[in-house]
PDB file of C-alpha atoms in Angstrom:
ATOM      1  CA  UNK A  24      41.116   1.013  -7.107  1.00  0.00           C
ATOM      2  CA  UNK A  25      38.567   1.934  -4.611  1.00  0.00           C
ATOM      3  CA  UNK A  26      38.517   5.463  -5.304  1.00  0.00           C
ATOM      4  CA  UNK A  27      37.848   4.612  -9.067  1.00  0.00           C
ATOM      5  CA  UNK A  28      34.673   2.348  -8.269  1.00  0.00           C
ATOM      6  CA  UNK A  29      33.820   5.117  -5.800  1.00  0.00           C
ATOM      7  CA  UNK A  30      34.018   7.457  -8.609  1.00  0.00           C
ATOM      8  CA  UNK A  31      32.007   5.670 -10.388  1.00  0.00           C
ATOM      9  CA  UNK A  32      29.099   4.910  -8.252  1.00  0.00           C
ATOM     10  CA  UNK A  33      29.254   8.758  -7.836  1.00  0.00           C
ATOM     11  CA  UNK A  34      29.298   9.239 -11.396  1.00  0.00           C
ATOM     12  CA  UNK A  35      26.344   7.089 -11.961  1.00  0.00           C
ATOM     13  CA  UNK A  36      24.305   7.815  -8.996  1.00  0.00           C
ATOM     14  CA  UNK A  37      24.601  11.513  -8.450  1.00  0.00           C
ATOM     15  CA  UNK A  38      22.745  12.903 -11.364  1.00  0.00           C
ATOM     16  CA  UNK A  39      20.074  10.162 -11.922  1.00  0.00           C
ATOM     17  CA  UNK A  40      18.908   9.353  -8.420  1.00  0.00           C
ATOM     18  CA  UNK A  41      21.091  11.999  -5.713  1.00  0.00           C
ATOM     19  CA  UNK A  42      22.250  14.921  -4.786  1.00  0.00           C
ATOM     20  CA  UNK A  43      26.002  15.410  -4.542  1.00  0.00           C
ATOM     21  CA  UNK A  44      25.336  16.634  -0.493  1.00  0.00           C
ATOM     22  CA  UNK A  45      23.014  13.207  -0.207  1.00  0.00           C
ATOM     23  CA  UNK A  46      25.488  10.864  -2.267  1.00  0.00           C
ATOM     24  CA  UNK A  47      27.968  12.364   0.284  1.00  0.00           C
ATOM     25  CA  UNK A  48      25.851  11.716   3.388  1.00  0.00           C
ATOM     26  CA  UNK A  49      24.919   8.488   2.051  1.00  0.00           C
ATOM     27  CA  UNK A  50      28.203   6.727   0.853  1.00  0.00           C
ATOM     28  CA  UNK A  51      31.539   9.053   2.096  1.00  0.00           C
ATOM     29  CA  UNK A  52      29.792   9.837   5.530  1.00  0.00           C
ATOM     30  CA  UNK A  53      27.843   6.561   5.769  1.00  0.00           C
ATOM     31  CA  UNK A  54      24.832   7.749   7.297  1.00  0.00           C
ATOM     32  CA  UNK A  55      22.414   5.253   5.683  1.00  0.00           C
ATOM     33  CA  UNK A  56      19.172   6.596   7.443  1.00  0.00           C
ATOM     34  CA  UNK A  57      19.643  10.009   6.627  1.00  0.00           C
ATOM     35  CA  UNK A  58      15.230  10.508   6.496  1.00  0.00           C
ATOM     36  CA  UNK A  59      15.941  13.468   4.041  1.00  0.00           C
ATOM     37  CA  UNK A  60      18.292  11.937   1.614  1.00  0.00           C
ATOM     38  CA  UNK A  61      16.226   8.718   1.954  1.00  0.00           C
ATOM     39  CA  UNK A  62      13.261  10.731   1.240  1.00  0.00           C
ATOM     40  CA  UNK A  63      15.231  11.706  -2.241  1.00  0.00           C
ATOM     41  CA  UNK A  64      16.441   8.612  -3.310  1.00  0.00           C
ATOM     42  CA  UNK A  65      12.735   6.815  -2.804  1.00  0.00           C
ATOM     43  CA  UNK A  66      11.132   9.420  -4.874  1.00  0.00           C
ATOM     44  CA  UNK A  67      13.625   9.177  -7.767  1.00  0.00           C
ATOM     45  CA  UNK A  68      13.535   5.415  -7.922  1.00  0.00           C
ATOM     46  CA  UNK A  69       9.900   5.250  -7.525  1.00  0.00           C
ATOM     47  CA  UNK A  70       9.465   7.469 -10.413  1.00  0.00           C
ATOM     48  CA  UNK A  71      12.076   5.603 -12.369  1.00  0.00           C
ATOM     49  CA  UNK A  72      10.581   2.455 -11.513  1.00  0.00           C
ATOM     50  CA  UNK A  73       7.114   3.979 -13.135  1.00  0.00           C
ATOM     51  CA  UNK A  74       9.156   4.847 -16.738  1.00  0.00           C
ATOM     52  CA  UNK A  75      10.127   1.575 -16.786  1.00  0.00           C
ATOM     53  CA  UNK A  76       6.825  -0.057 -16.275  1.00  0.00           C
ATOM     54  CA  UNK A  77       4.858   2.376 -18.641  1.00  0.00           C
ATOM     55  CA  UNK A  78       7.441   0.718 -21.359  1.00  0.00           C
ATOM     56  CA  UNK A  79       5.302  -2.487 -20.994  1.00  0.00           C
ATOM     57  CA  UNK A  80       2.011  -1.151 -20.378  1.00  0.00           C
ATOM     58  CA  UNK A  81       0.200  -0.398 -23.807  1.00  0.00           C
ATOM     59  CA  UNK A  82       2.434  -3.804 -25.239  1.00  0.00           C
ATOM     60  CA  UNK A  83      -0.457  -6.128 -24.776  1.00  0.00           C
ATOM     61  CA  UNK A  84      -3.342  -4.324 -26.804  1.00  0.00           C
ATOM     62  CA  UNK A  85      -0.715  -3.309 -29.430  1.00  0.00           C
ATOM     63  CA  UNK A  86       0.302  -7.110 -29.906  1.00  0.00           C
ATOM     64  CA  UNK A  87      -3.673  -7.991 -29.580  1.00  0.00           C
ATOM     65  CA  UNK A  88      -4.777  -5.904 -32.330  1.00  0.00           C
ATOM     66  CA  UNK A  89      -1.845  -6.859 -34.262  1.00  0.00           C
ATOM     67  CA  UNK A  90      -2.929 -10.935 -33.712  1.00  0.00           C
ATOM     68  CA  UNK A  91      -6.423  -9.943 -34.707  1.00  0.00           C
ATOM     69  CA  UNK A  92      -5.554  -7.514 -37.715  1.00  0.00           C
ATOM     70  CA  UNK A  93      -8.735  -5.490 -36.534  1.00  0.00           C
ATOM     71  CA  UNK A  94      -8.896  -2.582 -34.408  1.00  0.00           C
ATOM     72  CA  UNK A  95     -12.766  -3.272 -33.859  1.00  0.00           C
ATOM     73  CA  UNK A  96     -13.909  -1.797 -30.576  1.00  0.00           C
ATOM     74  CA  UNK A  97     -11.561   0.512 -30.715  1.00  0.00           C
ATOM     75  CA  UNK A  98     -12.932   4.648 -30.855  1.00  0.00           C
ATOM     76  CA  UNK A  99     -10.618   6.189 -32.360  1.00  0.00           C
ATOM     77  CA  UNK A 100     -11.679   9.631 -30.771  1.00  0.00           C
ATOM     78  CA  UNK A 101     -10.813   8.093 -27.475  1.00  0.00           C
ATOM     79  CA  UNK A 102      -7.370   7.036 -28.778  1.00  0.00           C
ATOM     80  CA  UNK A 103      -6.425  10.596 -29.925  1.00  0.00           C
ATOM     81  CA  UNK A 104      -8.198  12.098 -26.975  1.00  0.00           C
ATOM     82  CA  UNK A 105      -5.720  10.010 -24.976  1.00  0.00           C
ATOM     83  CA  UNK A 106      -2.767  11.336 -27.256  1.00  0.00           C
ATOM     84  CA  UNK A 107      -4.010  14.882 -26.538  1.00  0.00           C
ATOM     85  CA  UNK A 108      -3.884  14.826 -22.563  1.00  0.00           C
ATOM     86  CA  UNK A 109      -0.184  12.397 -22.989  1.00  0.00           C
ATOM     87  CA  UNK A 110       1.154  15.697 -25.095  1.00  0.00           C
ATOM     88  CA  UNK A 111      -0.075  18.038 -22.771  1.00  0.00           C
ATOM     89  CA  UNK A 112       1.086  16.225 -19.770  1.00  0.00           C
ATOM     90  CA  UNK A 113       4.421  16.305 -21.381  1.00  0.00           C
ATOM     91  CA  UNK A 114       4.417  19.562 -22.586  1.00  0.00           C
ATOM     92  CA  UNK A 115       4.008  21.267 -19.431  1.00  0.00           C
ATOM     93  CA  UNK A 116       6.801  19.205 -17.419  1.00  0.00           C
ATOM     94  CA  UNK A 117       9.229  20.046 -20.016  1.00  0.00           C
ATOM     95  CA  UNK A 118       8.225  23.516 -19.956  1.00  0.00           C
ATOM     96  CA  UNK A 119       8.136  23.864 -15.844  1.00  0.00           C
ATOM     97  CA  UNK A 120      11.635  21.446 -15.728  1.00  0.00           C
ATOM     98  CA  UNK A 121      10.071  18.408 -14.235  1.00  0.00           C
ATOM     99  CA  UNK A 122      13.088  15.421 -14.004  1.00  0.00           C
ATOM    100  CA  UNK A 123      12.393  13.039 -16.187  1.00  0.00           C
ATOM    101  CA  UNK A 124      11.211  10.754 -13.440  1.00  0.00           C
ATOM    102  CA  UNK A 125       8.114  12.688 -13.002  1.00  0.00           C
ATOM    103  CA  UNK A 126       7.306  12.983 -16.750  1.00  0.00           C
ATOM    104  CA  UNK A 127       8.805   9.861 -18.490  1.00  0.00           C
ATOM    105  CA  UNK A 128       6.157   7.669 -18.392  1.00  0.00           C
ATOM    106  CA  UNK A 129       3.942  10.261 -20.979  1.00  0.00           C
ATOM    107  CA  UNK A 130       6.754  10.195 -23.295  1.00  0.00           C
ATOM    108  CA  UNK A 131       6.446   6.293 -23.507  1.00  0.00           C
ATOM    109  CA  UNK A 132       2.596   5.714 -23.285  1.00  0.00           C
ATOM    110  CA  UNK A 133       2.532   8.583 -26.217  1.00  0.00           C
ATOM    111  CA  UNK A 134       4.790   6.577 -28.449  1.00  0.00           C
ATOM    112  CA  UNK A 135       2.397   3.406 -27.474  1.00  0.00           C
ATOM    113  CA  UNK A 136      -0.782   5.620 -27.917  1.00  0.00           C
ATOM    114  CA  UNK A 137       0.585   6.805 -31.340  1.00  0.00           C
ATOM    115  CA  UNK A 138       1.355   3.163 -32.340  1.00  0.00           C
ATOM    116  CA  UNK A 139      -2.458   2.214 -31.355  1.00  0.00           C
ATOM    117  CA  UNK A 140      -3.660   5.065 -33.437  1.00  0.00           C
ATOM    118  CA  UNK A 141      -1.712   4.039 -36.649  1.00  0.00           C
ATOM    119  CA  UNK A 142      -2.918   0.678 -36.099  1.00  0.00           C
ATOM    120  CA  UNK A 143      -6.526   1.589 -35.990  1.00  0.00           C
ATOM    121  CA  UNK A 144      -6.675   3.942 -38.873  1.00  0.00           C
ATOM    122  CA  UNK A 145      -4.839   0.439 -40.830  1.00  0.00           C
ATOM    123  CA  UNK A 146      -7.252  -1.707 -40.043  1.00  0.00           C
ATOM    124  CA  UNK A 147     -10.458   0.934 -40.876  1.00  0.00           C
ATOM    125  CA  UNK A 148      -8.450   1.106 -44.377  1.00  0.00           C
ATOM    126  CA  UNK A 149      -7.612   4.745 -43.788  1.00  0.00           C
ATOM    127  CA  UNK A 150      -4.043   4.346 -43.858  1.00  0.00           C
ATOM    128  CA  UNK A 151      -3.507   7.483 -46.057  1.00  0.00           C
ATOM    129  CA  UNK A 152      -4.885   9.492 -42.819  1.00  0.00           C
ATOM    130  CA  UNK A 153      -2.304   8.065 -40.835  1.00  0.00           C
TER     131      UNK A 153
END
């Protein structure tokens, strides 16, 4: 029974947040302050705690100009500038093999952006464009 739950901790942990060596170190050796392993495993969460957070962070303005049904203030050449430097920031992390961790966050706040930009050409009455 405990190897199965140790299997799958192992299962879970070692390609999302460790290394098989620092899952090792970690869990079957049980050196918990292991600086370089510790090193690892901040890093990865940190950066998987940013995904998450860029889930929520273009929410608010979407739901805003959505209560309003206007997109006034809104420059749309900012918006798709925005989408522009989101793509390329994602573009070259897939290309160079970033983890996801260090590149997630574009992939999210481009969907948002993209949602922003539909919503203003809507409300200018240039859906068509859209």
């Amino acid at each position: 029974m405990a190897a199965e739950a140790d299997g799958l901790l192992k299962r879970a942990l070692v390609p999302l947040l460790l290394p098989e060596k620092c899952y090792d170190q970690i869990f079957v050796h049980w050196d918990l302050l292991h600086v370089p392993c510790l090193k690892i495993l901040l890093s990865k969460a940190l950066g998987l705690g940013i995904v998450a957070g860029s889930l929520l962070v273009k929410l608010p303005q979407v739901f805003k100009i959505l209560r309003a049904k206007s997109a006034e203030g809104l420059s749309l050449q900012s918006v798709m500038l925005e989408l522009v430097a989101l793509t390329g920031t994602m573009v070259y992390s897939i290309t160079n093999n970033f983890p996801f961790s260090s590149w997630g966050e574009a992939l999210f706040l481009m969907f948002q952006t993209i949602t922003i930009c539909f919503l203003v050409l809507h409300y200018r009455g240039q859906t068509v464009q859209g």
